PDB file of C-alpha atoms in Angstrom:
ATOM      1  CA  MET A   1      29.562  -0.409  11.905  1.00 42.00           C
ATOM      2  CA  THR A   2      30.913  -1.733   8.630  1.00 42.00           C
ATOM      3  CA  ALA A   3      29.665  -5.016   6.563  1.00 44.00           C
ATOM      4  CA  GLN A   4      32.773  -7.118   5.142  1.00 43.00           C
ATOM      5  CA  PRO A   5      32.322 -10.130   2.449  1.00 42.00           C
ATOM      6  CA  MET A   6      33.257 -13.329   3.905  1.00 38.00           C
ATOM      7  CA  THR A   7      36.056 -14.622   1.269  1.00 37.00           C
ATOM      8  CA  SER A   8      36.108 -18.196   3.128  1.00 36.00           C
ATOM      9  CA  PRO A   9      35.040 -21.235   1.138  1.00 36.00           C
ATOM     10  CA  GLY A  10      31.594 -23.383   1.749  1.00 41.00           C
ATOM     11  CA  ALA A  11      28.317 -23.780   0.356  1.00 41.00           C
ATOM     12  CA  ARG A  12      25.794 -20.883  -0.260  1.00 44.00           C
ATOM     13  CA  PRO A  13      22.557 -20.832  -1.720  1.00 44.00           C
ATOM     14  CA  PRO A  14      22.382 -19.309  -5.161  1.00 46.00           C
ATOM     15  CA  GLY A  15      22.329 -15.461  -5.335  1.00 52.00           C
ATOM     16  CA  ARG A  16      23.091 -15.416  -1.808  1.00 52.00           C
ATOM     17  CA  ASN A  17      26.889 -13.104  -0.545  1.00 54.00           C
ATOM     18  CA  SER A  18      27.211 -13.500   2.983  1.00 53.00           C
ATOM     19  CA  PHE A  19      28.998 -10.871   5.330  1.00 50.00           C
ATOM     20  CA  ARG A  20      31.008 -10.200   8.431  1.00 57.00           C
ATOM     21  CA  LEU A  21      29.620  -7.522  10.240  1.00 55.00           C
ATOM     22  CA  GLU A  22      31.942  -4.971  12.607  1.00 59.00           C
ATOM     23  CA  GLY A  23      30.025  -3.156  15.317  1.00 58.00           C
ATOM     24  CA  PRO A  24      27.143  -3.644  16.927  1.00 54.00           C
ATOM     25  CA  SER A  25      23.779  -4.301  14.708  1.00 54.00           C
ATOM     26  CA  ILE A  26      21.501  -1.150  15.081  1.00 65.00           C
ATOM     27  CA  ALA A  27      17.831  -0.504  15.815  1.00 80.00           C
ATOM     28  CA  LEU A  28      15.582  -0.869  12.540  1.00 93.00           C
ATOM     29  CA  ASP A  29      11.864  -1.114  11.801  1.00 96.00           C
ATOM     30  CA  PRO A  30      10.922  -4.535  10.908  1.00 97.00           C
ATOM     31  CA  ARG A  31       7.942  -3.012   9.461  1.00 98.00           C
ATOM     32  CA  ILE A  32      10.085  -1.548   6.327  1.00 98.00           C
ATOM     33  CA  HIS A  33      13.348  -2.793   6.627  1.00 98.00           C
ATOM     34  CA  ALA A  34      13.631  -6.878   5.814  1.00 98.00           C
ATOM     35  CA  PHE A  35      15.754  -8.665   7.701  1.00 97.00           C
ATOM     36  CA  ARG A  36      15.385 -12.297   9.067  1.00 96.00           C
ATOM     37  CA  PRO A  37      18.304 -13.971  11.352  1.00 94.00           C
ATOM     38  CA  ASP A  38      18.594 -15.979   8.442  1.00 96.00           C
ATOM     39  CA  ILE A  39      18.282 -13.568   5.676  1.00 97.00           C
ATOM     40  CA  ALA A  40      18.255 -10.040   4.902  1.00 97.00           C
ATOM     41  CA  ASP A  41      18.115  -6.935   2.401  1.00 98.00           C
ATOM     42  CA  LEU A  42      21.553  -6.732   1.045  1.00 98.00           C
ATOM     43  CA  ALA A  43      20.683  -2.984   1.046  1.00 97.00           C
ATOM     44  CA  LEU A  44      21.586  -3.419   5.093  1.00 96.00           C
ATOM     45  CA  ALA A  45      24.305  -5.254   5.112  1.00 94.00           C
ATOM     46  CA  GLY A  46      26.020  -2.535   6.976  1.00 89.00           C
ATOM     47  CA  GLN A  47      23.079  -2.125   9.216  1.00 92.00           C
ATOM     48  CA  VAL A  48      22.603  -5.708  10.918  1.00 92.00           C
ATOM     49  CA  PHE A  49      23.650  -9.037  11.194  1.00 91.00           C
ATOM     50  CA  ALA A  50      22.125 -11.972   9.088  1.00 93.00           C
ATOM     51  CA  THR A  51      23.326 -14.803   7.882  1.00 94.00           C
ATOM     52  CA  HIS A  52      23.007 -14.230   4.506  1.00 95.00           C
ATOM     53  CA  TYR A  53      22.445 -10.921   2.696  1.00 97.00           C
ATOM     54  CA  VAL A  54      20.213 -10.649  -0.470  1.00 97.00           C
ATOM     55  CA  LYS A  55      19.445  -8.545  -3.591  1.00 98.00           C
ATOM     56  CA  PRO A  56      16.050  -7.986  -4.114  1.00 98.00           C
ATOM     57  CA  GLU A  57      14.241  -9.251  -7.173  1.00 98.00           C
ATOM     58  CA  THR A  58      11.414  -7.355  -8.362  1.00 97.00           C
ATOM     59  CA  TRP A  59       8.190  -9.085  -9.357  1.00 98.00           C
ATOM     60  CA  ARG A  60       4.901  -7.652 -10.026  1.00 98.00           C
ATOM     61  CA  CYS A  61       1.278  -8.988  -8.534  1.00 98.00           C
ATOM     62  CA  VAL A  62      -0.305 -10.504 -11.640  1.00 97.00           C
ATOM     63  CA  GLY A  63      -3.835 -10.717  -9.780  1.00 96.00           C
ATOM     64  CA  PRO A  64      -6.150  -8.038  -8.557  1.00 97.00           C
ATOM     65  CA  SER A  65      -4.946  -8.045  -5.360  1.00 98.00           C
ATOM     66  CA  VAL A  66      -3.206 -10.389  -2.454  1.00 98.00           C
ATOM     67  CA  MET A  67      -3.108  -9.403   1.152  1.00 98.00           C
ATOM     68  CA  VAL A  68       0.728  -9.127   2.831  1.00 99.00           C
ATOM     69  CA  ARG A  69       0.963 -11.182   5.928  1.00 99.00           C
ATOM     70  CA  ARG A  70       2.647 -11.052   8.303  1.00 98.00           C
ATOM     71  CA  SER A  71       3.798 -15.066   8.003  1.00 97.00           C
ATOM     72  CA  PRO A  72       3.718 -17.868   5.616  1.00 97.00           C
ATOM     73  CA  GLU A  73       0.043 -18.496   6.775  1.00 96.00           C
ATOM     74  CA  LYS A  74      -3.114 -17.842   5.156  1.00 94.00           C
ATOM     75  CA  THR A  75      -4.826 -17.872   8.387  1.00 94.00           C
ATOM     76  CA  ASP A  76      -2.185 -15.064  10.203  1.00 95.00           C
ATOM     77  CA  GLU A  77      -3.011 -11.205  10.312  1.00 96.00           C
ATOM     78  CA  ALA A  78      -2.931  -9.160   6.745  1.00 98.00           C
ATOM     79  CA  ILE A  79      -0.432  -6.074   7.380  1.00 98.00           C
ATOM     80  CA  SER A  80      -1.089  -4.664   3.760  1.00 99.00           C
ATOM     81  CA  GLN A  81      -2.095  -4.764   0.438  1.00 99.00           C
ATOM     82  CA  LEU A  82      -0.756  -5.582  -3.366  1.00 99.00           C
ATOM     83  CA  LEU A  83      -2.333  -4.452  -5.770  1.00 99.00           C
ATOM     84  CA  LEU A  84      -1.930  -5.765  -9.663  1.00 98.00           C
ATOM     85  CA  GLY A  85       0.609  -4.590 -11.535  1.00 98.00           C
ATOM     86  CA  GLU A  86       2.416  -3.017  -8.470  1.00 98.00           C
ATOM     87  CA  GLU A  87       6.050  -4.344  -7.570  1.00 98.00           C
ATOM     88  CA  PHE A  88       7.175  -7.127  -5.149  1.00 99.00           C
ATOM     89  CA  ALA A  89      10.895  -7.210  -4.107  1.00 99.00           C
ATOM     90  CA  VAL A  90      11.352 -10.336  -3.671  1.00 99.00           C
ATOM     91  CA  LEU A  91      14.247 -11.784  -1.304  1.00 98.00           C
ATOM     92  CA  ASP A  92      13.503 -15.835  -0.534  1.00 98.00           C
ATOM     93  CA  VAL A  93      10.237 -18.086  -1.829  1.00 97.00           C
ATOM     94  CA  GLY A  94       9.911 -20.751   0.291  1.00 93.00           C
ATOM     95  CA  GLY A  95       7.253 -23.752  -0.695  1.00 91.00           C
ATOM     96  CA  GLU A  96       3.758 -21.081  -1.797  1.00 97.00           C
ATOM     97  CA  TRP A  97       5.129 -17.801  -0.012  1.00 98.00           C
ATOM     98  CA  ALA A  98       7.494 -15.390  -0.809  1.00 99.00           C
ATOM     99  CA  TRP A  99       9.560 -12.819   1.616  1.00 99.00           C
ATOM    100  CA  GLY A 100      10.247  -9.271   0.309  1.00 99.00           C
ATOM    101  CA  PHE A 101       8.829  -5.666   0.756  1.00 99.00           C
ATOM    102  CA  CYS A 102       6.278  -3.824  -1.383  1.00 99.00           C
ATOM    103  CA  ARG A 103       8.383  -1.441  -3.564  1.00 98.00           C
ATOM    104  CA  HIS A 104       5.740   1.795  -3.629  1.00 97.00           C
ATOM    105  CA  ASP A 105       6.133   1.923   0.563  1.00 98.00           C
ATOM    106  CA  HIS A 106       8.920  -0.588   1.263  1.00 98.00           C
ATOM    107  CA  TYR A 107       6.509  -3.050   3.709  1.00 99.00           C
ATOM    108  CA  VAL A 108       7.667  -5.784   4.427  1.00 99.00           C
ATOM    109  CA  GLY A 109       6.039  -8.740   4.502  1.00 99.00           C
ATOM    110  CA  TYR A 110       4.933 -12.425   3.279  1.00 99.00           C
ATOM    111  CA  VAL A 111       2.621 -12.934  -0.425  1.00 99.00           C
ATOM    112  CA  PRO A 112       2.017 -16.046  -2.116  1.00 98.00           C
ATOM    113  CA  SER A 113       4.203 -16.672  -4.351  1.00 98.00           C
ATOM    114  CA  ALA A 114       1.264 -17.134  -6.948  1.00 98.00           C
ATOM    115  CA  ALA A 115       0.272 -14.323  -7.100  1.00 98.00           C
ATOM    116  CA  LEU A 116       3.924 -12.704  -8.335  1.00 98.00           C
ATOM    117  CA  GLY A 117       5.030 -13.122 -11.741  1.00 97.00           C
ATOM    118  CA  ARG A 118       8.691 -12.054 -12.962  1.00 94.00           C
ATOM    119  CA  GLY A 119       8.598  -9.201 -15.837  1.00 85.00           C
ATOM    120  CA  GLY A 120       5.674  -8.228 -17.754  1.00 87.00           C
ATOM    121  CA  PRO A 121       4.810  -4.516 -19.345  1.00 93.00           C
ATOM    122  CA  THR A 122       5.188  -1.442 -16.828  1.00 96.00           C
ATOM    123  CA  PRO A 123       1.578  -0.052 -16.127  1.00 98.00           C
ATOM    124  CA  THR A 124       0.456   2.805 -17.958  1.00 98.00           C
ATOM    125  CA  HIS A 125      -2.236   3.161 -16.106  1.00 98.00           C
ATOM    126  CA  VAL A 126      -3.849   2.853 -12.682  1.00 98.00           C
ATOM    127  CA  ILE A 127      -7.734   1.979 -11.761  1.00 99.00           C
ATOM    128  CA  ALA A 128      -9.079   6.018 -10.457  1.00 98.00           C
ATOM    129  CA  THR A 129     -12.994   5.015  -9.705  1.00 98.00           C
ATOM    130  CA  PRO A 130     -13.722   2.432  -6.815  1.00 98.00           C
ATOM    131  CA  LEU A 131     -14.317  -0.370  -9.175  1.00 98.00           C
ATOM    132  CA  ALA A 132     -13.775  -0.188 -12.957  1.00 98.00           C
ATOM    133  CA  LEU A 133     -15.360  -3.348 -14.803  1.00 98.00           C
ATOM    134  CA  ILE A 134     -13.463  -4.775 -17.595  1.00 99.00           C
ATOM    135  CA  PHE A 135     -15.167  -5.255 -20.812  1.00 99.00           C
ATOM    136  CA  ASP A 136     -14.902  -7.539 -23.393  1.00 98.00           C
ATOM    137  CA  ASN A 137     -15.325  -5.257 -26.577  1.00 98.00           C
ATOM    138  CA  PRO A 138     -14.732  -1.215 -26.236  1.00 98.00           C
ATOM    139  CA  ASP A 139     -18.766  -1.027 -25.588  1.00 97.00           C
ATOM    140  CA  ILE A 140     -20.280  -0.186 -21.860  1.00 97.00           C
ATOM    141  CA  LYS A 141     -23.162  -2.624 -23.820  1.00 98.00           C
ATOM    142  CA  SER A 142     -20.531  -5.944 -24.110  1.00 97.00           C
ATOM    143  CA  GLY A 143     -19.914  -8.332 -21.388  1.00 98.00           C
ATOM    144  CA  ILE A 144     -18.207  -8.410 -18.219  1.00 98.00           C
ATOM    145  CA  THR A 145     -14.750 -10.486 -17.355  1.00 97.00           C
ATOM    146  CA  GLY A 146     -13.834  -9.113 -14.378  1.00 97.00           C
ATOM    147  CA  ARG A 147     -13.707  -5.476 -12.226  1.00 98.00           C
ATOM    148  CA  LEU A 148     -10.216  -4.297 -10.825  1.00 98.00           C
ATOM    149  CA  PRO A 149      -9.950  -1.957  -8.008  1.00 98.00           C
ATOM    150  CA  MET A 150      -8.787   1.738  -7.582  1.00 98.00           C
ATOM    151  CA  GLY A 151      -5.269   1.757  -7.407  1.00 98.00           C
ATOM    152  CA  ALA A 152      -4.994  -1.270  -9.661  1.00 98.00           C
ATOM    153  CA  ARG A 153      -2.349  -0.700 -12.310  1.00 98.00           C
ATOM    154  CA  VAL A 154      -2.557  -1.807 -15.711  1.00 98.00           C
ATOM    155  CA  ALA A 155      -0.015  -1.512 -19.146  1.00 98.00           C
ATOM    156  CA  ALA A 156      -2.370  -0.542 -22.311  1.00 97.00           C
ATOM    157  CA  MET A 157      -1.561  -2.490 -25.496  1.00 96.00           C
ATOM    158  CA  GLU A 158      -4.210  -0.090 -27.523  1.00 96.00           C
ATOM    159  CA  THR A 159      -6.402   2.401 -27.616  1.00 96.00           C
ATOM    160  CA  ASN A 160      -8.996   3.153 -29.434  1.00 96.00           C
ATOM    161  CA  GLU A 161     -11.338   6.462 -31.089  1.00 95.00           C
ATOM    162  CA  GLU A 162     -13.145   6.887 -27.712  1.00 94.00           C
ATOM    163  CA  GLY A 163     -10.341   6.121 -25.766  1.00 95.00           C
ATOM    164  CA  PHE A 164     -11.048   2.945 -24.354  1.00 98.00           C
ATOM    165  CA  ILE A 165      -7.871   0.987 -23.409  1.00 98.00           C
ATOM    166  CA  ARG A 166      -7.245  -2.609 -24.358  1.00 98.00           C
ATOM    167  CA  THR A 167      -5.139  -4.488 -21.433  1.00 98.00           C
ATOM    168  CA  ALA A 168      -4.083  -8.084 -21.214  1.00 96.00           C
ATOM    169  CA  ARG A 169      -7.309  -8.362 -19.068  1.00 96.00           C
ATOM    170  CA  GLY A 170      -9.648  -6.723 -21.487  1.00 98.00           C
ATOM    171  CA  TRP A 171     -10.845  -3.451 -21.947  1.00 99.00           C
ATOM    172  CA  LEU A 172     -11.650  -0.275 -20.050  1.00 99.00           C
ATOM    173  CA  HIS A 173     -13.331   2.526 -19.833  1.00 98.00           C
ATOM    174  CA  PRO A 174     -11.443   6.130 -20.014  1.00 98.00           C
ATOM    175  CA  ARG A 175     -13.549   7.427 -17.337  1.00 98.00           C
ATOM    176  CA  HIS A 176     -12.674   4.735 -15.027  1.00 98.00           C
ATOM    177  CA  ILE A 177      -8.457   5.370 -15.458  1.00 98.00           C
ATOM    178  CA  MET A 178      -5.954   7.272 -15.382  1.00 98.00           C
ATOM    179  CA  PRO A 179      -1.996   7.366 -16.978  1.00 98.00           C
ATOM    180  CA  SER A 180       0.086   6.722 -14.470  1.00 96.00           C
ATOM    181  CA  GLY A 181       2.029  10.039 -14.630  1.00 91.00           C
ATOM    182  CA  GLU A 182      -0.869  12.295 -13.893  1.00 96.00           C
ATOM    183  CA  ALA A 183      -2.164  13.298 -10.601  1.00 97.00           C
ATOM    184  CA  ARG A 184      -5.534  14.471  -9.392  1.00 97.00           C
ATOM    185  CA  ALA A 185      -5.885  17.592  -7.246  1.00 97.00           C
ATOM    186  CA  ASP A 186      -7.607  16.632  -4.186  1.00 98.00           C
ATOM    187  CA  PRO A 187      -7.017  13.783  -1.768  1.00 98.00           C
ATOM    188  CA  VAL A 188     -10.453  14.532  -0.116  1.00 99.00           C
ATOM    189  CA  ALA A 189     -12.380  13.737  -3.300  1.00 98.00           C
ATOM    190  CA  ILE A 190     -10.402  10.506  -3.635  1.00 98.00           C
ATOM    191  CA  ALA A 191     -11.642  10.116   0.054  1.00 99.00           C
ATOM    192  CA  GLU A 192     -15.347  10.599  -0.945  1.00 98.00           C
ATOM    193  CA  GLN A 193     -15.977   8.111  -3.561  1.00 98.00           C
ATOM    194  CA  LEU A 194     -15.221   5.676  -1.398  1.00 98.00           C
ATOM    195  CA  THR A 195     -17.617   6.499   1.126  1.00 98.00           C
ATOM    196  CA  GLY A 196     -19.065   3.555   2.740  1.00 98.00           C
ATOM    197  CA  ALA A 197     -16.600   0.714   0.937  1.00 98.00           C
ATOM    198  CA  PRO A 198     -15.938  -2.279   3.413  1.00 98.00           C
ATOM    199  CA  TYR A 199     -13.274  -2.148   5.897  1.00 99.00           C
ATOM    200  CA  LEU A 200     -10.706  -4.323   5.507  1.00 99.00           C
ATOM    201  CA  TRP A 201      -8.066  -5.028   7.797  1.00 98.00           C
ATOM    202  CA  GLY A 202      -4.815  -4.152   6.053  1.00 98.00           C
ATOM    203  CA  GLY A 203      -6.668  -3.342   2.928  1.00 99.00           C
ATOM    204  CA  ARG A 204      -5.828  -0.316   0.951  1.00 98.00           C
ATOM    205  CA  ALA A 205      -7.864  -1.126  -2.713  1.00 98.00           C
ATOM    206  CA  GLY A 206     -11.144   0.475  -3.685  1.00 96.00           C
ATOM    207  CA  ASP A 207     -12.947  -2.352  -2.701  1.00 96.00           C
ATOM    208  CA  GLY A 208     -11.447  -2.691   1.095  1.00 98.00           C
ATOM    209  CA  LEU A 209      -9.466  -0.648   3.134  1.00 98.00           C
ATOM    210  CA  ASP A 210      -8.353   0.367   6.447  1.00 99.00           C
ATOM    211  CA  CYS A 211      -7.994   3.957   8.293  1.00 99.00           C
ATOM    212  CA  SER A 212      -4.218   4.440   7.251  1.00 99.00           C
ATOM    213  CA  GLY A 213      -4.841   2.205   3.405  1.00 99.00           C
ATOM    214  CA  LEU A 214      -7.978   5.115   2.760  1.00 99.00           C
ATOM    215  CA  VAL A 215      -5.163   8.534   3.454  1.00 99.00           C
ATOM    216  CA  GLN A 216      -2.449   6.538   1.906  1.00 99.00           C
ATOM    217  CA  LEU A 217      -4.679   5.362  -1.801  1.00 99.00           C
ATOM    218  CA  SER A 218      -6.723   9.000  -2.048  1.00 99.00           C
ATOM    219  CA  LEU A 219      -3.180  10.946  -1.226  1.00 99.00           C
ATOM    220  CA  GLY A 220      -0.974   8.436  -3.758  1.00 98.00           C
ATOM    221  CA  LEU A 221      -3.714   9.142  -6.911  1.00 98.00           C
ATOM    222  CA  CYS A 222      -2.831  12.766  -6.125  1.00 98.00           C
ATOM    223  CA  GLY A 223       0.893  12.456  -6.816  1.00 97.00           C
ATOM    224  CA  ILE A 224       2.030  12.207  -2.674  1.00 98.00           C
ATOM    225  CA  PHE A 225       3.858   9.372  -0.986  1.00 98.00           C
ATOM    226  CA  ALA A 226       2.148   7.984   2.273  1.00 98.00           C
ATOM    227  CA  PRO A 227       3.458   5.841   4.666  1.00 98.00           C
ATOM    228  CA  ARG A 228       1.736   2.339   5.449  1.00 99.00           C
ATOM    229  CA  ASP A 229       0.753   3.083   9.071  1.00 98.00           C
ATOM    230  CA  SER A 230      -0.907   5.584  10.348  1.00 98.00           C
ATOM    231  CA  ASP A 231       1.950   6.427  12.837  1.00 98.00           C
ATOM    232  CA  GLN A 232       4.193   6.796  10.243  1.00 98.00           C
ATOM    233  CA  GLN A 233       2.269   8.813   8.337  1.00 99.00           C
ATOM    234  CA  ALA A 234       1.648  11.199  11.367  1.00 98.00           C
ATOM    235  CA  ALA A 235       5.892  11.217  11.072  1.00 98.00           C
ATOM    236  CA  ALA A 236       5.775  11.895   7.937  1.00 98.00           C
ATOM    237  CA  LEU A 237       3.268  13.849   6.228  1.00 98.00           C
ATOM    238  CA  GLY A 238       2.726  17.750   6.674  1.00 98.00           C
ATOM    239  CA  LYS A 239       3.091  20.483   9.280  1.00 98.00           C
ATOM    240  CA  GLN A 240       0.989  20.295  13.016  1.00 97.00           C
ATOM    241  CA  VAL A 241      -1.486  22.736  13.171  1.00 96.00           C
ATOM    242  CA  ALA A 242      -3.714  23.779  15.698  1.00 93.00           C
ATOM    243  CA  ALA A 243      -6.935  21.139  16.041  1.00 89.00           C
ATOM    244  CA  GLY A 244      -8.840  24.424  16.641  1.00 88.00           C
ATOM    245  CA  ASP A 245      -8.030  25.542  13.259  1.00 90.00           C
ATOM    246  CA  LEU A 246      -9.932  22.701  10.707  1.00 97.00           C
ATOM    247  CA  ARG A 247      -9.857  22.469   6.934  1.00 98.00           C
ATOM    248  CA  ARG A 248     -10.826  20.407   3.847  1.00 98.00           C
ATOM    249  CA  GLY A 249      -7.854  18.009   3.445  1.00 98.00           C
ATOM    250  CA  ASP A 250      -5.967  18.040   7.188  1.00 99.00           C
ATOM    251  CA  LEU A 251      -4.975  15.111   8.404  1.00 99.00           C
ATOM    252  CA  VAL A 252      -6.421  14.378  12.201  1.00 98.00           C
ATOM    253  CA  PHE A 253      -4.254  11.876  13.706  1.00 98.00           C
ATOM    254  CA  PHE A 254      -5.428   9.903  16.835  1.00 96.00           C
ATOM    255  CA  PRO A 255      -3.595   6.628  18.756  1.00 94.00           C
ATOM    256  CA  GLY A 256      -3.713   3.864  15.735  1.00 95.00           C
ATOM    257  CA  HIS A 257      -6.218   5.713  13.380  1.00 97.00           C
ATOM    258  CA  VAL A 258      -6.417   8.649  10.635  1.00 98.00           C
ATOM    259  CA  GLY A 259      -8.585  10.112   8.500  1.00 99.00           C
ATOM    260  CA  LEU A 260      -9.547  13.380   6.676  1.00 99.00           C
ATOM    261  CA  MET A 261     -11.679  16.795   7.830  1.00 99.00           C
ATOM    262  CA  ALA A 262     -13.856  16.759   4.654  1.00 98.00           C
ATOM    263  CA  ASP A 263     -14.147  20.306   5.633  1.00 98.00           C
ATOM    264  CA  GLY A 264     -14.364  22.084   9.087  1.00 97.00           C
ATOM    265  CA  GLU A 265     -16.256  19.890  11.400  1.00 97.00           C
ATOM    266  CA  ARG A 266     -16.844  16.403   9.336  1.00 98.00           C
ATOM    267  CA  LEU A 267     -13.915  13.687   9.302  1.00 99.00           C
ATOM    268  CA  ILE A 268     -13.688  11.040   6.337  1.00 99.00           C
ATOM    269  CA  HIS A 269     -12.328   7.934   7.793  1.00 99.00           C
ATOM    270  CA  ALA A 270     -12.058   4.001   7.581  1.00 99.00           C
ATOM    271  CA  SER A 271     -13.660   2.758  10.979  1.00 98.00           C
ATOM    272  CA  ALA A 272     -13.678  -0.200  12.180  1.00 97.00           C
ATOM    273  CA  HIS A 273     -16.615   0.389  14.725  1.00 96.00           C
ATOM    274  CA  TRP A 274     -19.133   1.066  11.274  1.00 97.00           C
ATOM    275  CA  MET A 275     -16.751  -1.538   9.633  1.00 98.00           C
ATOM    276  CA  ARG A 276     -17.094   1.281   6.159  1.00 98.00           C
ATOM    277  CA  VAL A 277     -15.487   4.161   5.228  1.00 99.00           C
ATOM    278  CA  ALA A 278     -17.734   7.240   6.582  1.00 99.00           C
ATOM    279  CA  VAL A 279     -18.228  10.809   6.924  1.00 99.00           C
ATOM    280  CA  GLU A 280     -19.030  11.976  10.173  1.00 98.00           C
ATOM    281  CA  PRO A 281     -18.730  14.736  12.570  1.00 98.00           C
ATOM    282  CA  LEU A 282     -14.907  14.978  14.309  1.00 97.00           C
ATOM    283  CA  ALA A 283     -16.769  15.350  17.382  1.00 96.00           C
ATOM    284  CA  ASP A 284     -18.821  12.185  17.322  1.00 96.00           C
ATOM    285  CA  VAL A 285     -15.490  10.898  16.320  1.00 96.00           C
ATOM    286  CA  VAL A 286     -13.833  11.760  19.361  1.00 95.00           C
ATOM    287  CA  ALA A 287     -16.785  11.039  21.435  1.00 94.00           C
ATOM    288  CA  LEU A 288     -16.922   7.173  20.112  1.00 93.00           C
ATOM    289  CA  LEU A 289     -12.718   6.733  20.956  1.00 91.00           C
ATOM    290  CA  SER A 290     -13.586   8.434  24.221  1.00 90.00           C
ATOM    291  CA  THR A 291     -15.369   5.034  24.868  1.00 87.00           C
ATOM    292  CA  GLU A 292     -13.033   2.641  24.470  1.00 80.00           C
ATOM    293  CA  ARG A 293      -9.905   4.520  25.835  1.00 79.00           C
ATOM    294  CA  ASP A 294      -9.011   8.065  27.443  1.00 81.00           C
ATOM    295  CA  PRO A 295     -10.475  10.975  25.318  1.00 81.00           C
ATOM    296  CA  PRO A 296      -7.881  11.148  22.660  1.00 86.00           C
ATOM    297  CA  THR A 297      -6.149  14.815  21.968  1.00 89.00           C
ATOM    298  CA  PRO A 298      -6.303  14.540  18.218  1.00 94.00           C
ATOM    299  CA  ILE A 299      -3.003  15.260  16.067  1.00 97.00           C
ATOM    300  CA  VAL A 300      -3.720  17.263  12.776  1.00 98.00           C
ATOM    301  CA  LYS A 301      -0.985  17.702   9.977  1.00 98.00           C
ATOM    302  CA  ARG A 302      -1.389  19.947   7.351  1.00 98.00           C
ATOM    303  CA  LEU A 303      -0.098  19.402   3.640  1.00 96.00           C
TER     304      LEU A 303
END
């Protein structure tokens, strides 16, 4: 199937091109392919029909975090989360909402346009502790002006002799951050820092996460890309191994759920049952899931 530009005269929205498709549209995953009947990502012009195709404009999240929603309604389901400094590819802005996709994992949804900004400095550091304090001055006795969750990204404007960095929001302690190009060695160690963090549907930050958000965040800080949802992660990550040969760092997948093995017996996961990140015997997790559905057969993937 190919897409041909439409050359006939007529009014078009600014910045939009019209195309004519030749051949049938193909099935695409709407979670990671941005298309609606009226508008679609220009990159999909040869794959799916839409009235208009748009080249995305990159904006950044300007708040500590914001939920990505399925529709432009504050009360609708949150499907993911965008963190400070992360990029959002905007395809359409209507009223108070921007529609597009998160650059880091291509996840599609709606974000309040007030939570986004154009331009700004490129982030140089990422928050690497569950919650980082923002200080008035480079001194731990200084006043606190705010907090940033693990995964948020900031641009350093200045670094003092003690390693504090000054950002547009204030000063951050060197033990709360790491350079953006750096990677931690152990995803489980990252996840363990988050033990007790609240379960948040759609969350992927240090102050609230769902099961796949915990995996994505933990792997991401170790330089390993992970898709957003557990089924996508199961398809993309690692090599399947026998469930009887479990090691620290193995990913264990169930229908609609995922966790990381802390050792040969215990799973660390963001649990909707406990409403927090918990570490518990894998056997207990299987037993609990068996009360909700048929006994699940876990799939184990090793990175």
